[in-house]
Coordinates of C-alpha atoms in Angstrom, one line a residue:
M154 CA -150.2 -63.8 -90.0
K155 CA -150.1 -66.7 -92.9
F156 CA -153.5 -67.9 -90.7
L157 CA -155.0 -64.8 -91.3
D158 CA -154.1 -64.1 -94.6
A159 CA -155.7 -67.5 -95.6
A160 CA -159.4 -67.1 -94.3
R161 CA -159.8 -63.4 -95.5
D162 CA -158.7 -64.9 -99.0
K163 CA -161.6 -67.6 -98.1
I164 CA -164.2 -66.4 -96.4
S165 CA -166.4 -63.5 -97.8
I166 CA -166.3 -60.2 -95.7
P167 CA -169.7 -59.9 -95.9
L168 CA -170.4 -63.6 -94.0
L169 CA -167.8 -62.2 -90.9
I170 CA -170.0 -58.7 -91.3
S171 CA -173.3 -61.1 -90.2
A172 CA -171.4 -62.9 -87.7
V173 CA -170.1 -60.2 -85.8
T174 CA -173.5 -58.8 -86.6
V175 CA -175.6 -61.8 -84.9
A176 CA -173.3 -61.8 -82.1
V177 CA -173.4 -58.1 -81.3
V178 CA -177.6 -58.5 -81.2
M179 CA -177.2 -61.7 -79.6
M180 CA -175.2 -59.9 -76.7
V181 CA -178.0 -56.6 -76.5
G182 CA -181.1 -59.0 -76.3
N183 CA -179.7 -60.8 -73.4
H184 CA -178.6 -57.4 -71.8
L185 CA -182.2 -56.8 -72.4
M186 CA -183.1 -60.2 -71.1
L187 CA -181.2 -59.9 -67.9
D188 CA -183.0 -55.7 -67.1
Q189 CA -186.2 -57.9 -67.3
I190 CA -185.1 -61.1 -65.6
H191 CA -184.2 -58.1 -62.8
E192 CA -187.8 -56.2 -63.3
E193 CA -188.7 -59.6 -62.4
A194 CA -187.0 -60.3 -59.6
V195 CA -188.2 -56.6 -58.1
R196 CA -191.8 -58.0 -58.8
Q197 CA -190.9 -61.5 -57.1
A198 CA -189.5 -59.7 -53.9
N199 CA -192.8 -57.4 -54.1
R200 CA -195.3 -60.6 -54.3
Q201 CA -192.9 -62.5 -51.6
Q202 CA -193.6 -59.1 -49.4
E203 CA -197.6 -59.6 -49.8
N204 CA -197.6 -63.3 -49.3
S205 CA -195.7 -63.0 -46.4
M206 CA -197.6 -59.8 -44.2
M207 CA -200.9 -62.5 -45.3
A208 CA -198.4 -64.9 -43.4
F209 CA -198.1 -62.0 -40.5
W210 CA -201.8 -60.9 -40.6
E211 CA -202.7 -65.1 -39.9
L212 CA -200.5 -65.5 -36.9
M213 CA -202.2 -62.5 -35.7
N214 CA -205.7 -63.6 -35.8
R215 CA -204.7 -67.2 -34.5
R216 CA -204.0 -65.2 -31.2
G217 CA -206.9 -62.8 -31.6
R218 CA -208.5 -60.0 -32.7
N219 CA -208.7 -57.3 -31.5
F220 CA -205.3 -54.7 -30.9
H221 CA -205.4 -52.1 -28.0
I222 CA -202.3 -50.8 -25.2
D223 CA -202.5 -51.2 -22.1
N224 CA -200.2 -49.8 -19.8
G225 CA -197.8 -48.9 -22.0
R226 CA -197.6 -52.6 -23.8
M227 CA -199.1 -53.9 -27.1
I228 CA -202.0 -56.5 -26.3
L229 CA -203.5 -58.8 -29.0
G230 CA -206.8 -60.2 -27.7
D231 CA -207.3 -60.4 -24.3
Y232 CA -203.9 -61.4 -23.1
Y233 CA -201.4 -62.1 -25.8
V234 CA -198.4 -59.1 -25.3
L235 CA -197.1 -58.6 -28.3
N236 CA -194.5 -56.4 -26.6
D237 CA -190.9 -58.7 -27.2
A238 CA -193.1 -60.7 -28.5
N239 CA -190.1 -62.1 -30.8
E240 CA -191.2 -66.0 -31.6
L241 CA -193.8 -64.2 -34.6
P242 CA -192.1 -61.9 -36.9
D243 CA -188.7 -65.2 -36.1
K244 CA -191.7 -67.4 -37.5
I245 CA -192.9 -65.4 -40.5
F246 CA -188.7 -65.8 -41.3
C247 CA -188.8 -69.4 -41.2
I248 CA -191.6 -69.7 -42.8
T249 CA -191.1 -67.0 -46.0
G250 CA -187.4 -66.0 -45.3
S251 CA -188.6 -61.9 -44.9
R252 CA -187.3 -60.1 -41.8
A253 CA -190.9 -59.3 -40.0
T254 CA -191.7 -56.3 -37.5
I255 CA -194.3 -55.8 -34.8
F256 CA -194.6 -51.8 -34.2
M257 CA -196.1 -50.3 -31.0
G258 CA -197.0 -46.7 -32.3
D259 CA -193.5 -45.9 -34.3
T260 CA -191.2 -47.7 -32.0
R261 CA -190.1 -51.1 -32.9
V262 CA -191.4 -54.0 -30.0
A263 CA -190.4 -57.2 -31.5
T264 CA -188.7 -58.1 -34.5
N265 CA -186.1 -59.6 -35.5
V266 CA -184.0 -56.9 -38.3
L267 CA -180.6 -56.2 -36.6
K268 CA -178.2 -53.4 -35.7
E269 CA -174.8 -53.2 -37.0
D270 CA -173.5 -55.5 -33.2
G271 CA -176.1 -58.1 -34.1
T272 CA -178.9 -57.5 -31.6
R273 CA -182.3 -56.7 -32.5
A274 CA -183.7 -53.5 -33.6
I275 CA -185.8 -53.0 -30.0
G276 CA -186.5 -49.0 -29.6
T277 CA -185.7 -47.7 -33.5
K278 CA -187.9 -45.9 -34.7
L279 CA -189.9 -45.9 -37.9
T280 CA -189.2 -43.1 -40.3
G281 CA -189.4 -41.7 -43.6
P282 CA -192.3 -42.4 -46.5
A283 CA -194.0 -45.3 -44.7
Y284 CA -194.1 -43.6 -41.5
D285 CA -196.1 -40.7 -43.8
A286 CA -198.1 -43.8 -45.2
V287 CA -198.8 -45.6 -42.3
F288 CA -199.5 -42.4 -39.1
R289 CA -200.3 -39.5 -41.4
E290 CA -202.0 -41.3 -44.1
G291 CA -203.9 -44.4 -42.6
I292 CA -203.2 -46.4 -44.8
R293 CA -201.1 -49.0 -46.2
Y294 CA -197.2 -48.5 -47.7
R295 CA -195.5 -50.8 -50.4
G296 CA -192.6 -50.0 -51.4
E297 CA -188.9 -49.8 -50.9
A298 CA -187.6 -48.5 -48.0
N299 CA -184.5 -47.7 -46.2
I300 CA -184.2 -49.4 -42.9
L301 CA -181.4 -48.8 -40.0
G302 CA -179.1 -47.6 -43.2
A303 CA -179.8 -50.5 -45.6
P304 CA -182.7 -50.7 -48.8
Y305 CA -185.6 -53.7 -48.4
F306 CA -188.2 -54.2 -50.4
T307 CA -190.7 -53.9 -47.7
A308 CA -194.3 -54.2 -47.1
Y309 CA -196.4 -51.9 -43.8
D310 CA -200.0 -52.3 -42.5
P311 CA -201.8 -49.8 -40.1
V312 CA -202.4 -51.9 -36.6
R313 CA -205.4 -50.5 -35.6
D314 CA -207.3 -50.2 -33.0
V315 CA -211.2 -51.5 -32.1
N316 CA -211.8 -47.7 -32.9
G317 CA -210.4 -47.3 -35.9
K318 CA -207.4 -45.4 -35.2
V319 CA -203.7 -46.5 -36.0
I320 CA -201.3 -47.5 -32.9
G321 CA -199.2 -49.8 -34.4
A322 CA -198.0 -51.4 -37.8
L323 CA -196.9 -54.5 -39.0
F324 CA -193.7 -54.8 -40.9
V325 CA -192.0 -57.3 -43.7
G326 CA -189.3 -57.0 -45.7
V327 CA -186.0 -58.2 -47.5
K328 CA -182.7 -56.2 -48.1
Q329 CA -182.3 -56.0 -51.4
S330 CA -178.3 -57.0 -51.4
E331 CA -179.7 -59.9 -50.1
Y332 CA -182.7 -61.6 -52.5
L333 CA -180.9 -59.4 -55.8
A334 CA -177.6 -61.3 -54.5
R335 CA -178.6 -63.9 -56.9
Y336 CA -179.6 -62.1 -60.0
D337 CA -176.3 -60.5 -59.9
R338 CA -174.2 -63.7 -60.1
I339 CA -176.4 -64.1 -62.9
N340 CA -175.7 -61.3 -64.3
V341 CA -172.0 -62.2 -64.4
K342 CA -172.4 -65.8 -65.5
I343 CA -174.2 -64.5 -68.6
G344 CA -171.7 -61.9 -68.9
V345 CA -168.9 -63.9 -69.6
I346 CA -171.5 -66.9 -71.9
N347 CA -172.8 -63.4 -73.8
G348 CA -168.5 -63.4 -74.4
V349 CA -167.7 -67.0 -75.4
L350 CA -170.8 -67.5 -77.3
A351 CA -170.2 -64.7 -79.6
A352 CA -167.2 -66.0 -79.8
I353 CA -167.9 -69.4 -81.1
F354 CA -170.4 -67.6 -83.2
V355 CA -167.6 -66.1 -84.5
L356 CA -166.0 -69.6 -84.7
C357 CA -168.6 -70.9 -86.3
A358 CA -169.2 -69.0 -88.8
V359 CA -165.5 -68.9 -89.9
I360 CA -165.7 -72.6 -90.6
L361 CA -168.5 -72.3 -91.6
G362 CA -167.3 -70.2 -94.4
L363 CA -164.1 -72.4 -94.9
N364 CA -166.6 -75.9 -95.5
R365 CA -168.9 -75.1 -97.8
K366 CA -169.8 -78.4 -99.3
R367 CA -172.0 -80.6 -98.2
A368 CA -172.4 -84.5 -98.8
E369 CA -175.4 -85.1 -99.6
A370 CA -175.5 -88.2 -95.8
E371 CA -175.5 -84.7 -94.6
I372 CA -178.6 -83.7 -96.6
K373 CA -179.8 -86.6 -96.1
R374 CA -179.3 -86.3 -91.8
Q375 CA -181.1 -82.8 -92.3
L376 CA -184.2 -83.9 -93.3
N377 CA -184.1 -86.4 -91.0
F378 CA -183.8 -84.0 -88.8
Q379 CA -186.8 -82.1 -90.0
Q380 CA -189.3 -84.9 -90.2
Q381 CA -188.2 -85.8 -86.2
I382 CA -189.2 -81.9 -85.6
M383 CA -192.1 -82.3 -87.2
D384 CA -193.6 -85.3 -85.0
T385 CA -192.9 -83.9 -82.5
I386 CA -195.5 -81.0 -83.2
P387 CA -198.3 -82.3 -82.0
S388 CA -201.1 -80.5 -83.5
P389 CA -201.4 -83.3 -87.2
I390 CA -199.8 -81.9 -90.2
F391 CA -200.4 -83.9 -93.7
S392 CA -199.4 -82.4 -97.6
K393 CA -200.6 -83.7 -100.7
D394 CA -199.1 -83.5 -104.1
A395 CA -200.8 -82.0 -107.2
Q396 CA -203.6 -84.8 -108.0
G397 CA -204.6 -84.9 -104.1
R398 CA -202.7 -87.8 -102.9
Y399 CA -200.6 -87.6 -99.5
N400 CA -196.9 -87.5 -100.0
L401 CA -196.0 -86.5 -96.2
C402 CA -197.7 -87.2 -92.9
N403 CA -196.4 -86.5 -89.0
K404 CA -197.1 -88.7 -86.2
A405 CA -199.9 -86.7 -84.8
F406 CA -201.7 -86.9 -88.2
Q407 CA -201.8 -90.1 -88.3
S408 CA -202.2 -91.1 -85.0
Y409 CA -205.4 -88.9 -85.3
V410 CA -206.6 -90.8 -88.0
G411 CA -205.8 -94.2 -87.3
L412 CA -203.6 -94.9 -90.2
S413 CA -199.8 -95.8 -90.3
S414 CA -197.8 -93.4 -93.3
D415 CA -197.6 -96.8 -95.2
Q416 CA -201.1 -96.9 -95.2
L417 CA -201.3 -93.4 -95.8
I418 CA -198.6 -92.3 -98.4
G419 CA -199.9 -92.1 -101.8
R420 CA -204.0 -92.5 -101.3
S421 CA -206.2 -89.9 -102.1
V422 CA -208.9 -89.0 -99.6
F423 CA -211.1 -91.3 -101.5
D424 CA -209.8 -93.8 -100.3
L425 CA -209.4 -93.2 -97.3
W426 CA -212.7 -91.5 -95.9
Q427 CA -216.4 -91.3 -96.7
P428 CA -217.5 -90.5 -99.9
D429 CA -219.6 -87.3 -98.3
L430 CA -215.7 -86.3 -96.5
A431 CA -213.8 -87.2 -99.2
R432 CA -216.1 -84.7 -101.5
K433 CA -215.8 -82.2 -99.2
Y434 CA -212.4 -81.9 -98.6
H435 CA -211.3 -82.4 -102.6
E436 CA -213.8 -80.0 -103.7
M437 CA -211.6 -78.4 -100.7
D438 CA -208.3 -79.1 -101.7
Q439 CA -209.2 -78.1 -105.5
E440 CA -210.1 -74.6 -104.1
I441 CA -206.9 -73.5 -102.8
I442 CA -205.2 -75.3 -105.6
D443 CA -206.8 -73.0 -107.9
A444 CA -206.4 -70.1 -106.3
P445 CA -203.3 -68.3 -104.0
G446 CA -204.0 -67.3 -100.7
I447 CA -204.8 -70.0 -97.7
Q448 CA -207.5 -71.2 -96.8
I449 CA -209.0 -71.9 -93.3
Y450 CA -212.0 -73.7 -92.9
E451 CA -214.6 -76.0 -90.4
S452 CA -214.8 -79.5 -90.5
Q453 CA -215.5 -82.7 -89.5
V454 CA -212.5 -85.7 -89.5
N455 CA -213.8 -89.9 -88.3
Y456 CA -211.1 -89.6 -85.2
A457 CA -209.1 -93.4 -84.7
D458 CA -211.9 -94.5 -82.1
G459 CA -214.4 -94.0 -84.3
S460 CA -215.8 -90.2 -83.1
L461 CA -216.5 -88.0 -85.9
R462 CA -214.4 -84.2 -84.2
D463 CA -215.2 -80.8 -84.2
V464 CA -212.2 -79.4 -86.4
I465 CA -210.2 -76.0 -88.2
F466 CA -208.6 -76.9 -91.9
H467 CA -205.4 -74.5 -92.1
K468 CA -204.4 -75.1 -95.8
A469 CA -202.4 -73.1 -98.5
A470 CA -200.7 -74.2 -101.8
L471 CA -197.5 -74.8 -102.8
R472 CA -196.4 -73.8 -106.3
D473 CA -193.3 -73.6 -107.9
D474 CA -190.9 -70.1 -108.9
E475 CA -193.8 -69.8 -111.7
G476 CA -196.5 -70.1 -109.4
V477 CA -197.7 -73.5 -110.9
A478 CA -199.2 -75.8 -108.0
Q479 CA -197.5 -78.7 -107.1
G480 CA -199.4 -79.4 -104.1
L481 CA -200.8 -78.3 -100.8
V482 CA -200.0 -78.1 -97.3
G483 CA -202.1 -78.6 -94.3
V484 CA -202.9 -78.5 -90.5
I485 CA -205.4 -79.9 -88.2
L486 CA -206.4 -78.1 -85.2
D487 CA -209.4 -79.9 -83.2
I488 CA -211.9 -77.9 -81.8
T489 CA -213.9 -80.2 -79.9
E490 CA -213.3 -79.9 -76.8
R491 CA -213.2 -76.0 -77.2
K492 CA -216.6 -76.3 -78.7
T493 CA -217.9 -78.0 -75.8
V494 CA -216.9 -75.6 -72.9
E495 CA -218.1 -72.9 -75.6
Q496 CA -221.6 -74.2 -75.2
E497 CA -221.3 -75.5 -71.4
S498 CA -219.8 -71.3 -70.9
R499 CA -222.9 -70.6 -72.3
R500 CA -225.1 -72.2 -70.4
I501 CA -223.5 -71.6 -67.7
E502 CA -223.5 -67.5 -68.4
A503 CA -227.1 -68.0 -69.2
Q504 CA -227.7 -69.1 -65.8
K505 CA -225.8 -66.7 -63.8
H506 CA -227.8 -64.2 -66.5
H507 CA -231.0 -66.1 -64.8
S508 CA -230.0 -65.9 -61.1
R509 CA -228.8 -61.9 -61.6
M510 CA -232.3 -61.6 -62.9
I511 CA -233.7 -63.2 -59.7
E512 CA -231.5 -61.3 -57.7
S513 CA -232.3 -57.9 -59.2
L514 CA -235.8 -58.7 -58.6
M515 CA -235.0 -59.8 -54.9
I516 CA -233.0 -56.4 -54.0
Q517 CA -235.9 -54.3 -55.6
L518 CA -238.6 -56.9 -54.3
N519 CA -236.6 -56.1 -50.8
H520 CA -236.5 -52.3 -50.8
D521 CA -239.6 -52.2 -52.6
L522 CA -241.3 -53.8 -49.2
N523 CA -239.4 -52.2 -46.7
T524 CA -240.5 -48.8 -48.2
P525 CA -244.0 -49.3 -47.4
L526 CA -242.4 -50.9 -43.2
T527 CA -240.5 -48.7 -42.1
P528 CA -243.4 -46.2 -40.9
L529 CA -245.6 -49.1 -39.9
F530 CA -242.7 -49.5 -37.5
A531 CA -242.8 -45.9 -35.9
L532 CA -246.9 -45.8 -36.6
I533 CA -247.8 -48.7 -34.6
P534 CA -245.8 -48.3 -31.2
M535 CA -247.2 -44.5 -31.2
I536 CA -250.8 -45.8 -32.3
R537 CA -250.8 -48.4 -29.8
A538 CA -249.5 -46.0 -26.7
K539 CA -252.5 -44.0 -27.4
V540 CA -255.1 -47.1 -27.5
S541 CA -256.2 -48.6 -23.9
E542 CA -259.0 -50.5 -26.0
P543 CA -257.9 -54.6 -24.8
G544 CA -259.2 -55.5 -28.5
V545 CA -258.0 -52.5 -30.8
E546 CA -254.4 -52.8 -28.8
R547 CA -254.6 -56.9 -29.6
M548 CA -255.6 -55.8 -33.4
L549 CA -252.6 -54.1 -33.9
E550 CA -250.9 -56.1 -31.8
I551 CA -251.4 -58.8 -34.7
C552 CA -250.2 -55.5 -37.4
Q553 CA -246.9 -54.8 -36.1
Q554 CA -246.2 -59.3 -35.7
C555 CA -247.4 -59.1 -39.7
V556 CA -244.9 -56.2 -40.1
N557 CA -242.2 -58.0 -38.6
Q558 CA -243.3 -61.0 -40.7
I559 CA -243.4 -59.2 -44.0
Q560 CA -239.4 -58.3 -43.7
G561 CA -238.4 -61.2 -41.7
L562 CA -239.2 -62.4 -45.0
A563 CA -238.3 -60.5 -47.7
G564 CA -234.9 -61.1 -45.8
K565 CA -234.4 -64.5 -45.6
A566 CA -235.7 -64.9 -49.2
F567 CA -233.2 -61.6 -50.5
D568 CA -230.9 -64.4 -48.1
L569 CA -231.8 -67.2 -50.4
V570 CA -231.5 -65.8 -53.7
R571 CA -227.8 -64.4 -52.5
I572 CA -226.0 -67.6 -51.4
S573 CA -227.7 -69.2 -54.1
S574 CA -226.8 -66.7 -57.3
S575 CA -223.1 -67.6 -57.3
Q576 CA -220.6 -70.0 -56.1
P577 CA -218.4 -68.8 -53.2
R578 CA -214.7 -68.9 -53.5
L579 CA -213.4 -71.3 -50.6
I580 CA -210.7 -70.2 -48.4
P581 CA -209.2 -71.1 -45.1
V582 CA -211.7 -69.8 -42.2
S583 CA -211.0 -70.5 -39.0
L584 CA -214.6 -72.0 -37.7
C585 CA -214.7 -70.8 -34.2
A586 CA -213.8 -67.7 -35.6
A587 CA -217.1 -67.8 -37.5
V588 CA -219.1 -69.7 -34.4
E589 CA -218.0 -66.5 -32.1
S590 CA -218.9 -63.9 -34.6
A591 CA -222.7 -65.7 -35.0
L592 CA -223.1 -66.1 -31.3
N593 CA -222.7 -62.4 -30.7
E594 CA -225.1 -61.4 -33.2
M595 CA -227.5 -64.4 -32.0
A596 CA -226.5 -63.4 -28.3
P597 CA -230.0 -60.3 -27.1
V598 CA -231.5 -64.1 -29.1
L599 CA -230.1 -66.9 -26.9
A600 CA -230.8 -64.4 -23.3
Q601 CA -234.6 -63.8 -24.1
R602 CA -235.1 -67.3 -23.0
G603 CA -232.3 -68.2 -20.8
V604 CA -230.5 -69.7 -23.5
I605 CA -226.9 -71.5 -22.6
C606 CA -224.6 -71.6 -25.8
C607 CA -221.5 -73.9 -25.7
N608 CA -218.8 -73.7 -28.4
A609 CA -216.4 -76.3 -28.4
I610 CA -214.5 -76.2 -31.8
R611 CA -211.4 -76.1 -30.8
A612 CA -210.0 -72.7 -32.2
D613 CA -207.1 -73.5 -34.5
L614 CA -209.9 -76.0 -36.0
Q615 CA -210.0 -74.5 -40.0
V616 CA -212.1 -75.4 -43.2
L617 CA -212.3 -74.4 -46.8
G618 CA -215.0 -72.1 -46.9
S619 CA -216.7 -68.3 -47.0
A620 CA -216.8 -66.4 -43.7
E621 CA -219.2 -64.4 -44.7
Q622 CA -222.1 -67.5 -45.2
L623 CA -220.3 -69.8 -42.5
T624 CA -222.2 -66.9 -40.1
L625 CA -225.0 -67.4 -41.4
L626 CA -224.9 -70.4 -41.3
F627 CA -224.2 -70.4 -37.8
K628 CA -226.7 -68.0 -37.2
N629 CA -229.1 -69.8 -38.6
L630 CA -229.0 -72.7 -36.4
L631 CA -228.5 -70.7 -33.5
S632 CA -231.5 -68.8 -34.3
N633 CA -233.9 -72.4 -35.2
A634 CA -231.9 -73.4 -31.5
A635 CA -233.3 -70.5 -29.4
R636 CA -236.5 -70.9 -31.0
Y637 CA -236.7 -74.3 -29.8
A638 CA -234.5 -75.1 -27.1
A639 CA -236.1 -75.4 -24.2
Q640 CA -236.7 -72.7 -21.6
N641 CA -233.1 -72.2 -20.0
G642 CA -231.5 -75.0 -21.4
K643 CA -228.7 -76.0 -23.5
V644 CA -227.0 -75.6 -26.9
I645 CA -223.2 -77.6 -27.9
I646 CA -221.9 -76.7 -30.8
S647 CA -219.2 -79.0 -31.9
A648 CA -217.0 -80.7 -35.3
E649 CA -215.0 -83.7 -35.0
M650 CA -212.4 -84.5 -37.7
K651 CA -214.0 -87.7 -40.2
G652 CA -211.4 -88.6 -42.6
N653 CA -210.8 -85.7 -45.0
E654 CA -214.2 -83.7 -43.5
I655 CA -215.1 -81.7 -40.3
E656 CA -218.4 -82.9 -39.2
V657 CA -220.4 -80.1 -36.9
S658 CA -222.2 -80.5 -35.1
V659 CA -225.6 -78.2 -33.3
Q660 CA -227.7 -79.9 -30.4
D661 CA -230.1 -78.4 -28.8
D662 CA -232.8 -79.8 -25.7
G663 CA -235.6 -78.8 -27.5
I664 CA -239.1 -80.3 -27.8
G665 CA -237.6 -82.8 -30.6
L666 CA -238.9 -83.5 -34.4
D667 CA -240.6 -86.8 -35.1
H668 CA -239.2 -88.9 -38.5
E669 CA -242.0 -87.2 -40.4
Q670 CA -240.3 -83.3 -39.5
L671 CA -236.7 -84.6 -40.0
S672 CA -237.6 -85.4 -43.1
R673 CA -239.1 -82.1 -44.3
V674 CA -237.0 -79.7 -41.9
F675 CA -234.9 -78.3 -44.8
D676 CA -237.4 -77.3 -46.7
E677 CA -238.6 -74.3 -47.9
F678 CA -241.3 -72.8 -45.7
Y679 CA -241.6 -76.1 -43.7
K680 CA -242.3 -75.5 -40.5
V681 CA -243.5 -78.0 -38.1
D682 CA -246.4 -77.3 -36.3
P683 CA -246.1 -75.6 -33.0
A684 CA -244.8 -72.0 -35.3
R685 CA -247.3 -73.5 -38.6
H686 CA -249.2 -70.7 -37.5
D687 CA -246.3 -68.3 -35.8
L688 CA -245.9 -64.9 -37.8
N689 CA -242.2 -64.4 -36.1
T690 CA -240.8 -67.4 -38.3
Q691 CA -240.3 -67.6 -41.6
G692 CA -239.6 -70.7 -42.8
L693 CA -236.2 -70.2 -44.4
G694 CA -233.6 -70.5 -42.0
L695 CA -232.5 -74.3 -42.4
A696 CA -233.4 -74.3 -46.6
I697 CA -230.8 -70.8 -46.7
C698 CA -228.5 -73.3 -44.0
R699 CA -228.9 -76.4 -46.6
R700 CA -228.3 -74.5 -49.8
I701 CA -225.1 -72.8 -47.6
V702 CA -223.9 -76.1 -46.9
A703 CA -224.0 -77.6 -50.5
N704 CA -221.7 -74.1 -52.1
H705 CA -219.9 -75.4 -49.3
E706 CA -219.6 -79.6 -51.4
G707 CA -220.6 -80.8 -47.8
R708 CA -223.4 -82.7 -46.8
L709 CA -226.4 -81.1 -44.1
W710 CA -229.2 -83.4 -42.1
A711 CA -231.1 -84.3 -38.7
E712 CA -231.2 -86.0 -35.3
S713 CA -233.4 -86.4 -33.3
P714 CA -234.3 -89.4 -30.1
G715 CA -237.6 -88.1 -30.8
A716 CA -241.3 -85.8 -28.9
G717 CA -239.1 -83.7 -26.4
R718 CA -235.7 -84.8 -26.0
G719 CA -234.4 -82.2 -28.8
T720 CA -232.8 -82.3 -31.9
T721 CA -229.3 -82.5 -33.5
M722 CA -227.8 -80.3 -37.1
F723 CA -225.0 -82.4 -38.0
F724 CA -223.2 -80.9 -41.5
T725 CA -219.9 -81.5 -43.1
L726 CA -217.3 -79.6 -44.1
K727 CA -214.0 -79.9 -46.0
Q728 CA -210.7 -79.4 -44.0
V729 CA -207.6 -77.3 -44.7
G730 CA -205.4 -78.9 -46.5
H731 CA -201.9 -79.3 -45.5
Q732 CA -200.3 -77.3 -43.2
P733 CA -196.5 -77.6 -42.3
P734 CA -195.5 -79.3 -38.8
A735 CA -193.2 -76.5 -37.6
I736 CA -195.7 -74.3 -37.4
A737 CA -198.0 -76.8 -36.2
E738 CA -196.4 -77.5 -33.1
D739 CA -195.4 -74.2 -32.5
D740 CA -198.7 -73.3 -32.2
V741 CA -199.9 -76.1 -29.8
S742 CA -196.5 -75.2 -27.7
Q743 CA -197.6 -71.2 -27.2
E744 CA -200.9 -70.7 -27.8
T745 CA -203.4 -72.1 -24.6
T746 CA -206.5 -73.5 -26.7
P747 CA -209.9 -72.7 -24.9
E748 CA -212.2 -75.9 -24.9
S749 CA -214.7 -73.5 -24.3
N750 CA -217.0 -70.1 -25.0
Q751 CA -220.1 -69.8 -23.1
I752 CA -222.8 -66.6 -24.0

């Protein structure tokens, strides 16, 4: 009681009220912070499920593209049975920590979700909002769901067959209790810390109230601490007295101007800078001294290395209680790099605007060319059917070829402008899948000349690229190979790792190229001799290939032993970076990699 009486005598009631108020505010603030942490934990959980779903689809795509149900089993691709394929959900759990399930219809056929007895929940049904979204509305579902009596953060994607019918679903999720366990522990710890901090804060307030006198040594320590704080600020800071002499600066300012504190303190701008810059600095300093307010303006400063830097000055006058200026304080913000970036941004924007104009023009031109060509495609065959005179029929055939040439030229030119107008976003892409997609589209053209194409690229080989542009690249290379390969010949597509790059080759056994043709074959509108008057080729296919390879930061070239000995087109792509070794080993042990696919 005596201690309390003494404390009550020495400590003012406002100080105690302030201490308690701050403690309460701190506790309320921590409570709000915990709410934000909880919200962020939920957002992180949802983002984890999105990433897990992407990984799940990636595992599926490695084993095939098309889903179908055959004899009560869900099949992926040509042979991969998904029923009881629990290694796929288990791999997702190892990679992302999320539970995963494959549904055939609304029934779990492969899963690592466990029942109460510890066995896999094979054969259990999908219910609730996720079932309605996937099987009734045909859309994906993201959110919370109750699975076997436990709340989960979930993501469901519908699985469709080749006809677009929903035949199953993929699920990834994590138990809320498991995911939020760490948050609950943090909540308890912060609650304890809040109480301790509140008690400490009140105790500190009591101690500060009992010890109001400060020694000069403490004041000096505080001043040194303030200087240390200033020195840690990365922006140059300085102050001047009423006569314009420097009396304070931080280390950033010293480094910026290349002078030490001893060289700066007590000197004016006329002692340090070139006359023209010094005069401008002095005029601006005098302006802020004479008038109240804050001064912000752009200028230039000689940097320590002698370069002239663009900066923004922020200045304010220091005034006493009567409003008389005692000096000024200023902060320098270096905007040299920002201005350079702005100029570069304006240049890039101008280029983009130009590219958009060209692309818009080509779109309109392509439309305007196809509009009059459409009736010609319909009418010319009808007229040819009614004409029996060979000369007239030959003229109509030439007209048909010209119409085909105009349409092909418009389409190729549009492709060239479209891929040149913007840089694609490079992501991991299956090189073998891009080749297969191109082969599927080019199969009729290859079959017309009896050309066999062998895809010798490994199914697990990935590159950084745009799937759309890589498919277009292979289509143009295959079209070129089909045109100039030997009748009933062969085209071989292969890839080889060389350092951090993948070197891809497309080899045919056709007419070959001489030295001059090899140096010009990728030029726009260039055609080798037999094709210069061929109305069925536009001379833009290999130019498009060159632009696509450039978009992928690769190299493209052609090699040929000579006329009649075939041609090989080479190009390089960036190899996908680090992949977890465990995944690679599982993939090798569980997948059968075809050495080649033939058409």
